């Protein structure tokens, strides 16, 4: 660590999310600075590094992780590159914040789980950032008080303005519903045991061949039924909403009514268009929590176990989408290292 204990961070991947994290570490949060950026696109890495004092550009994550001025790694490259980057970080014993998904499938997530266990202690915080959103945090606190009684059902709506070019049907599960998988496990403190995906007639606005929207149903080991409407070409904005129905009441978040106007015989407000804006505070809180914990020598937040469990649910979800019917989720037994990983935060 640099003098005054400033954490020196390598950011791996400088696409939309990685570039936003570089800005966040440099300009928003405290206690860290970016000393290395890595991208397979060497020119893009150089462009980003050139704007930061004392930052080196790399195209190979292993080279950045071997550098003397790197204390910690923030992985924001595409999912298929995560396993190799995580295993290299373990070799250098570096703390990691890894964007979701941990890895793209359960087998590779299990390899990461086994490798972290060999280290004998947690090294990774997984980027399930809904846990750091103020509204989700309030909902979690309320459920924890027990005032509403036992949760019976959880309804989620997850809408994006438009899908990026090249999106395929399974990406609605792997890239978007992945968040509701983590939210379900975290909010309810239950594991997801089975997934069913219903397929409405696709919207005329969905790209050719893409099943959008989808209606996804989870069953949990606590007997709660969870539904997720995922609609990534809704055309009007970005919305993430959740409502928990409990024995003694309900609680709902995500209506986004920050300001309501009354004018010329109409009332209304605006709808945010993008997740970077909707969840800006959550990302800031998440990265700050990682930096603070790392500087204390601790690891907090969603664990590799959470990443593995969600990868297994994603796999079941994609099978349910492609084959129809209800697909059971298979999990290995949770290792002792992750006993506290399902606690809040
Ligand atoms: C994106 O990758 C995210 O993580 C957003 O939170 C999610 O809402 C969106 O659907 C994903 O594509």
Short mmCIF file of C-alpha atoms and ligand atoms in Angstrom, two decimals:
data_model
loop_
_atom_site.label_atom_id
_atom_site.label_comp_id
_atom_site.label_asym_id
_atom_site.label_seq_id
_atom_site.Cartn_x
_atom_site.Cartn_y
_atom_site.Cartn_z
CA UNK A 1 0.00 0.00 0.00
CA UNK A 2 1.22 3.52 -0.77
CA UNK A 3 2.12 6.03 1.92
CA UNK A 4 -0.87 7.19 4.01
CA UNK A 5 -2.38 3.77 3.32
CA UNK A 6 -3.93 4.68 -0.02
CA UNK A 7 -5.02 1.47 -1.74
CA UNK A 8 -3.43 1.11 -5.19
CA UNK A 9 -5.97 -0.47 -7.49
CA UNK A 10 -5.65 -2.21 -10.86
CA UNK A 11 -8.90 -2.00 -12.86
CA UNK A 12 -9.19 -4.92 -15.29
CA UNK A 13 -11.53 -4.08 -18.18
CA UNK A 14 -12.23 -0.49 -19.23
CA UNK A 15 -15.60 -0.91 -20.98
CA UNK A 16 -18.78 0.81 -19.74
CA UNK A 17 -18.59 -0.52 -16.16
CA UNK A 18 -14.79 -0.54 -15.84
CA UNK A 19 -14.49 3.05 -17.05
CA UNK A 20 -17.18 4.11 -14.59
CA UNK A 21 -15.31 2.39 -11.75
CA UNK A 22 -12.05 4.14 -12.76
CA UNK A 23 -13.88 7.48 -12.50
CA UNK A 24 -15.42 6.43 -9.17
CA UNK A 25 -12.10 5.39 -7.59
CA UNK A 26 -10.34 8.53 -8.83
CA UNK A 27 -13.06 11.13 -8.26
CA UNK A 28 -15.79 9.92 -5.92
CA UNK A 29 -14.63 7.60 -3.18
CA UNK A 30 -11.78 7.96 -0.70
CA UNK A 31 -8.78 5.86 0.28
CA UNK A 32 -7.83 4.47 -3.15
CA UNK A 33 -6.35 5.43 -6.48
CA UNK A 34 -6.02 3.69 -9.83
CA UNK A 35 -2.40 2.76 -10.53
CA UNK A 36 -3.04 0.27 -13.37
CA UNK A 37 -5.67 -0.25 -16.05
CA UNK A 38 -5.89 -3.38 -18.16
CA UNK A 39 -7.72 -3.98 -21.42
CA UNK A 40 -7.26 -6.45 -24.28
CA UNK A 41 -7.69 -3.32 -26.39
CA UNK A 42 -4.23 -1.85 -25.61
CA UNK A 43 -5.11 1.52 -27.15
CA UNK A 44 -8.18 1.89 -24.96
CA UNK A 45 -6.12 1.07 -21.85
CA UNK A 46 -3.51 3.63 -22.88
CA UNK A 47 -6.17 6.32 -23.39
CA UNK A 48 -7.59 5.74 -19.92
CA UNK A 49 -4.14 5.58 -18.24
CA UNK A 50 -3.00 8.76 -19.98
CA UNK A 51 -5.65 10.74 -18.10
CA UNK A 52 -4.47 9.55 -14.65
CA UNK A 53 -1.25 10.54 -12.88
CA UNK A 54 0.95 7.54 -12.09
CA UNK A 55 -1.25 5.02 -13.88
CA UNK A 56 0.21 2.33 -16.17
CA UNK A 57 -1.65 0.67 -19.05
CA UNK A 58 -1.48 -3.12 -19.55
CA UNK A 59 -3.11 -5.56 -21.93
CA UNK A 60 -2.36 -8.61 -19.74
CA UNK A 61 -4.03 -8.78 -16.29
CA UNK A 62 -1.20 -10.98 -14.93
CA UNK A 63 1.40 -8.30 -15.71
CA UNK A 64 -0.63 -5.65 -13.87
CA UNK A 65 -1.13 -7.91 -10.86
CA UNK A 66 2.64 -8.55 -10.64
CA UNK A 67 3.38 -4.80 -10.50
CA UNK A 68 4.84 -3.44 -7.26
CA UNK A 69 2.34 -0.55 -7.17
CA UNK A 70 -0.79 -2.76 -7.24
CA UNK A 71 -2.38 -3.77 -3.90
CA UNK A 72 -5.86 -4.80 -5.05
CA UNK A 73 -7.80 -5.66 -8.20
CA UNK A 74 -11.18 -4.55 -9.50
CA UNK A 75 -12.31 -6.96 -12.22
CA UNK A 76 -14.76 -5.47 -14.72
CA UNK A 77 -13.85 -7.44 -17.84
CA UNK A 78 -16.43 -9.68 -19.59
CA UNK A 79 -17.56 -12.70 -17.50
CA UNK A 80 -15.63 -15.36 -19.49
CA UNK A 81 -12.33 -13.64 -18.52
CA UNK A 82 -13.07 -13.62 -14.76
CA UNK A 83 -11.88 -17.11 -13.77
CA UNK A 84 -8.33 -16.60 -15.08
CA UNK A 85 -8.11 -13.12 -13.55
CA UNK A 86 -9.39 -14.36 -10.17
CA UNK A 87 -6.96 -17.29 -10.06
CA UNK A 88 -4.06 -14.96 -10.92
CA UNK A 89 -5.14 -12.56 -8.17
CA UNK A 90 -5.14 -15.50 -5.73
CA UNK A 91 -1.56 -16.38 -6.78
CA UNK A 92 -0.51 -12.85 -5.84
CA UNK A 93 -2.74 -12.93 -2.74
CA UNK A 94 -4.49 -9.74 -3.87
CA UNK A 95 -7.92 -8.68 -2.61
CA UNK A 96 -10.53 -8.50 -5.40
CA UNK A 97 -13.79 -6.77 -6.20
CA UNK A 98 -15.22 -8.86 -9.07
CA UNK A 99 -18.13 -7.53 -11.12
CA UNK A 100 -21.02 -9.93 -11.67
CA UNK A 101 -21.16 -12.61 -12.87
CA UNK A 102 -18.43 -14.26 -10.78
CA UNK A 103 -17.94 -16.59 -13.79
CA UNK A 104 -20.34 -17.56 -16.59
CA UNK A 105 -21.16 -21.10 -15.35
CA UNK A 106 -21.35 -23.18 -12.18
CA UNK A 107 -18.34 -25.43 -12.98
CA UNK A 108 -15.94 -22.50 -13.32
CA UNK A 109 -17.47 -20.77 -10.26
CA UNK A 110 -16.86 -23.97 -8.31
CA UNK A 111 -13.20 -23.95 -9.38
CA UNK A 112 -12.89 -20.39 -8.02
CA UNK A 113 -14.67 -21.47 -4.81
CA UNK A 114 -12.19 -24.33 -4.36
CA UNK A 115 -9.20 -22.09 -5.10
CA UNK A 116 -10.31 -19.48 -2.55
CA UNK A 117 -10.82 -22.20 0.05
CA UNK A 118 -7.23 -23.32 -0.50
CA UNK A 119 -6.13 -19.81 0.49
CA UNK A 120 -7.99 -20.47 3.74
CA UNK A 121 -9.68 -17.08 3.87
CA UNK A 122 -11.97 -14.93 1.75
CA UNK A 123 -10.27 -12.68 -0.80
CA UNK A 124 -13.21 -11.69 -3.07
CA UNK A 125 -16.19 -9.36 -2.85
CA UNK A 126 -18.60 -10.10 -5.72
CA UNK A 127 -20.27 -7.13 -7.40
CA UNK A 128 -23.89 -7.83 -6.55
CA UNK A 129 -24.49 -4.13 -6.01
CA UNK A 130 -28.25 -4.14 -5.37
CA UNK A 131 -27.23 -4.93 -1.77
CA UNK A 132 -25.77 -1.41 -1.53
CA UNK A 133 -28.83 0.43 -2.92
CA UNK A 134 -30.58 2.56 -0.27
CA UNK A 135 -34.05 1.24 -1.14
CA UNK A 136 -33.05 -2.42 -1.15
CA UNK A 137 -31.16 -1.87 2.13
CA UNK A 138 -34.32 -0.39 3.71
CA UNK A 139 -36.38 -3.32 2.48
CA UNK A 140 -33.85 -5.78 3.90
CA UNK A 141 -33.82 -3.99 7.29
CA UNK A 142 -37.62 -4.02 7.44
CA UNK A 143 -37.79 -7.73 6.64
CA UNK A 144 -35.12 -8.42 9.27
CA UNK A 145 -37.28 -6.77 11.98
CA UNK A 146 -39.91 -9.46 11.40
CA UNK A 147 -42.72 -6.87 11.66
CA UNK A 148 -44.25 -7.96 8.37
CA UNK A 149 -44.10 -11.64 9.26
CA UNK A 150 -42.90 -14.40 6.97
CA UNK A 151 -42.35 -13.51 3.28
CA UNK A 152 -44.74 -15.48 1.05
CA UNK A 153 -44.04 -13.99 -2.37
CA UNK A 154 -41.57 -11.57 -3.97
CA UNK A 155 -42.57 -9.81 -7.20
CA UNK A 156 -39.86 -8.14 -9.29
CA UNK A 157 -40.02 -5.98 -12.40
CA UNK A 158 -36.76 -5.36 -14.26
CA UNK A 159 -37.01 -3.21 -17.37
CA UNK A 160 -34.27 -1.77 -19.57
CA UNK A 161 -34.72 0.83 -22.28
CA UNK A 162 -33.09 -1.26 -25.03
CA UNK A 163 -30.73 -4.22 -25.19
CA UNK A 164 -27.16 -3.61 -26.42
CA UNK A 165 -26.31 -4.89 -29.91
CA UNK A 166 -25.71 -8.64 -30.07
CA UNK A 167 -27.89 -9.57 -27.08
CA UNK A 168 -29.29 -13.09 -27.07
CA UNK A 169 -32.23 -14.56 -25.16
CA UNK A 170 -30.09 -16.23 -22.46
CA UNK A 171 -28.45 -12.90 -21.64
CA UNK A 172 -31.71 -11.71 -20.10
CA UNK A 173 -31.13 -14.44 -17.51
CA UNK A 174 -27.32 -14.28 -17.21
CA UNK A 175 -26.86 -10.52 -17.32
CA UNK A 176 -30.09 -9.08 -15.93
CA UNK A 177 -32.11 -11.60 -13.85
CA UNK A 178 -28.77 -12.52 -12.22
CA UNK A 179 -29.43 -9.52 -9.96
CA UNK A 180 -32.84 -10.78 -8.81
CA UNK A 181 -31.23 -14.16 -8.07
CA UNK A 182 -28.83 -12.49 -5.66
CA UNK A 183 -31.54 -10.16 -4.30
CA UNK A 184 -33.82 -13.14 -3.61
CA UNK A 185 -31.15 -15.10 -1.72
CA UNK A 186 -29.99 -12.02 0.22
CA UNK A 187 -33.39 -10.48 1.04
CA UNK A 188 -35.00 -13.74 2.06
CA UNK A 189 -31.92 -15.58 3.39
CA UNK A 190 -33.04 -18.60 1.36
CA UNK A 191 -31.52 -20.62 -1.48
CA UNK A 192 -33.28 -20.87 -4.85
CA UNK A 193 -34.18 -24.50 -5.53
CA UNK A 194 -35.90 -24.41 -8.96
CA UNK A 195 -36.47 -22.11 -11.92
CA UNK A 196 -39.26 -21.93 -14.51
CA UNK A 197 -39.25 -19.49 -17.44
CA UNK A 198 -42.47 -18.51 -19.25
CA UNK A 199 -42.17 -16.96 -22.68
CA UNK A 200 -44.73 -14.34 -23.73
CA UNK A 201 -44.94 -13.53 -27.45
CA UNK A 202 -41.83 -11.35 -27.96
CA UNK A 203 -42.26 -7.61 -28.22
CA UNK A 204 -42.13 -6.21 -31.75
CA UNK A 205 -39.27 -4.04 -30.41
CA UNK A 206 -37.11 -7.03 -29.46
CA UNK A 207 -34.26 -7.81 -31.89
CA UNK A 208 -35.03 -10.68 -34.27
CA UNK A 209 -34.93 -14.03 -32.46
CA UNK A 210 -34.61 -12.58 -28.93
CA UNK A 211 -37.16 -13.83 -26.38
CA UNK A 212 -38.02 -10.52 -24.71
CA UNK A 213 -39.83 -10.22 -22.32
CA UNK A 214 -39.53 -13.33 -20.13
CA UNK A 215 -41.41 -14.23 -16.95
CA UNK A 216 -39.12 -16.09 -14.58
CA UNK A 217 -40.29 -17.95 -11.46
CA UNK A 218 -38.04 -19.12 -8.61
CA UNK A 219 -38.94 -21.55 -5.85
CA UNK A 220 -36.90 -21.31 -2.65
CA UNK A 221 -35.97 -23.68 0.18
CA UNK A 222 -38.06 -21.45 2.49
CA UNK A 223 -41.22 -22.00 0.44
CA UNK A 224 -41.32 -18.45 -1.00
CA UNK A 225 -42.39 -18.00 -4.63
CA UNK A 226 -40.53 -15.28 -6.55
CA UNK A 227 -41.40 -13.88 -9.95
CA UNK A 228 -39.32 -11.65 -12.21
CA UNK A 229 -40.61 -9.82 -15.25
CA UNK A 230 -37.53 -9.14 -17.34
CA UNK A 231 -38.12 -6.84 -20.31
CA UNK A 232 -34.96 -5.38 -21.83
CA UNK A 233 -36.49 -3.49 -24.75
CA UNK A 234 -39.35 -1.75 -22.96
CA UNK A 235 -38.55 1.46 -24.83
CA UNK A 236 -39.47 3.95 -22.09
CA UNK A 237 -36.68 3.82 -19.52
CA UNK A 238 -34.89 1.87 -16.78
CA UNK A 239 -36.98 0.45 -13.94
CA UNK A 240 -36.14 -2.02 -11.18
CA UNK A 241 -38.95 -2.67 -8.72
CA UNK A 242 -39.55 -5.22 -5.99
CA UNK A 243 -42.52 -5.97 -3.76
CA UNK A 244 -42.44 -8.47 -0.91
CA UNK A 245 -45.77 -9.92 0.19
CA UNK A 246 -45.63 -11.13 3.77
CA UNK A 247 -48.11 -12.62 6.25
CA UNK A 248 -48.87 -9.27 7.87
CA UNK A 249 -48.24 -6.75 5.09
CA UNK A 250 -46.30 -5.84 1.97
CA UNK A 251 -43.35 -3.59 1.17
CA UNK A 252 -42.44 -2.21 -2.22
CA UNK A 253 -39.43 -0.33 -3.63
CA UNK A 254 -38.34 1.14 -6.94
CA UNK A 255 -41.24 3.40 -7.85
CA UNK A 256 -38.70 6.18 -8.38
CA UNK A 257 -40.98 9.07 -7.54
CA UNK A 258 -38.20 11.43 -6.52
CA UNK A 259 -40.12 14.42 -7.90
CA UNK A 260 -43.72 14.62 -9.07
CA UNK A 261 -44.83 17.67 -11.05
CA UNK A 262 -48.35 19.09 -11.53
CA UNK A 263 -48.78 21.19 -14.63
CA UNK A 264 -51.40 22.03 -17.24
CA UNK A 265 -53.91 19.49 -15.96
CA UNK A 266 -51.43 16.62 -15.77
CA UNK A 267 -49.14 15.16 -13.09
CA UNK A 268 -45.93 13.28 -13.72
CA UNK A 269 -42.21 12.75 -13.30
CA UNK A 270 -39.28 11.45 -15.29
CA UNK A 271 -38.05 7.89 -15.69
CA UNK A 272 -34.29 7.31 -15.40
CA UNK A 273 -32.89 5.78 -18.59
CA UNK A 274 -29.88 3.77 -17.47
CA UNK A 275 -28.54 1.65 -14.59
CA UNK A 276 -25.34 3.68 -14.20
CA UNK A 277 -27.56 6.63 -13.16
CA UNK A 278 -30.23 4.66 -11.24
CA UNK A 279 -27.67 2.79 -9.15
CA UNK A 280 -24.87 5.42 -8.98
CA UNK A 281 -25.09 5.65 -5.17
CA UNK A 282 -25.14 1.87 -4.82
CA UNK A 283 -21.98 1.50 -6.91
CA UNK A 284 -20.28 4.25 -4.89
CA UNK A 285 -21.24 2.58 -1.60
CA UNK A 286 -20.17 -0.84 -2.90
CA UNK A 287 -16.70 0.27 -4.02
CA UNK A 288 -16.19 2.38 -0.87
CA UNK A 289 -17.12 -0.62 1.28
CA UNK A 290 -14.58 -2.75 -0.60
CA UNK A 291 -11.79 -0.16 -0.24
CA UNK A 292 -12.51 0.43 3.46
CA UNK A 293 -12.64 -3.30 4.25
CA UNK A 294 -9.49 -4.00 2.24
CA UNK A 295 -7.58 -1.26 4.05
CA UNK A 296 -8.67 -2.84 7.35
CA UNK A 297 -7.47 -6.24 6.05
CA UNK A 298 -11.05 -7.59 5.88
CA UNK A 299 -13.41 -8.91 3.19
CA UNK A 300 -17.11 -7.99 3.31
CA UNK A 301 -20.18 -8.23 1.09
CA UNK A 302 -21.30 -10.88 -1.39
CA UNK A 303 -18.92 -13.84 -1.39
CA UNK A 304 -17.64 -16.38 -3.89
CA UNK A 305 -20.29 -18.72 -2.44
CA UNK A 306 -22.95 -16.19 -3.46
CA UNK A 307 -21.36 -15.96 -6.91
CA UNK A 308 -21.31 -19.74 -7.25
CA UNK A 309 -24.90 -20.21 -6.04
CA UNK A 310 -26.15 -17.57 -8.49
CA UNK A 311 -24.14 -19.16 -11.35
CA UNK A 312 -25.93 -22.44 -10.63
CA UNK A 313 -29.32 -20.68 -10.68
CA UNK A 314 -28.40 -18.97 -13.98
CA UNK A 315 -27.57 -22.35 -15.50
CA UNK A 316 -30.92 -23.76 -14.38
CA UNK A 317 -32.63 -20.61 -15.71
CA UNK A 318 -31.06 -20.90 -19.16
CA UNK A 319 -32.07 -24.59 -19.33
CA UNK A 320 -35.61 -23.70 -18.29
CA UNK A 321 -35.70 -21.03 -21.01
CA UNK A 322 -34.39 -23.34 -23.70
CA UNK A 323 -36.09 -26.62 -22.76
CA UNK A 324 -39.24 -25.39 -21.00
CA UNK A 325 -40.58 -26.73 -17.70
CA UNK A 326 -39.21 -26.52 -14.18
CA UNK A 327 -35.48 -27.04 -13.69
CA UNK A 328 -34.08 -27.89 -10.25
CA UNK A 329 -30.95 -26.08 -9.01
CA UNK A 330 -28.06 -28.31 -7.93
CA UNK A 331 -25.62 -26.89 -5.34
CA UNK A 332 -22.66 -28.45 -3.56
CA UNK A 333 -22.69 -28.21 0.22
CA UNK A 334 -21.77 -24.72 1.46
CA UNK A 335 -18.17 -24.79 2.79
CA UNK A 336 -17.52 -23.56 6.34
CA UNK A 337 -15.51 -20.59 5.00
CA UNK A 338 -18.78 -19.04 3.82
CA UNK A 339 -20.88 -19.56 6.94
CA UNK A 340 -21.46 -15.86 7.50
CA UNK A 341 -21.74 -14.89 3.83
CA UNK A 342 -25.52 -14.77 3.84
CA UNK A 343 -25.71 -12.15 6.56
CA UNK A 344 -26.72 -8.59 5.52
CA UNK A 345 -24.22 -6.63 3.47
C1 LIG B 1 -26.54 -4.69 -16.67
O1 LIG B 1 -25.38 -5.45 -16.94
C2 LIG B 1 -26.68 -4.50 -15.20
O2 LIG B 1 -25.95 -5.00 -14.40
C3 LIG B 1 -27.90 -3.77 -14.81
O3 LIG B 1 -27.98 -3.58 -13.42
C4 LIG B 1 -29.10 -4.56 -15.29
O4 LIG B 1 -30.28 -3.88 -14.91
C5 LIG B 1 -29.05 -4.73 -16.79
O5 LIG B 1 -30.16 -5.47 -17.22
C6 LIG B 1 -27.76 -5.43 -17.20
O6 LIG B 1 -27.67 -5.51 -18.59
#
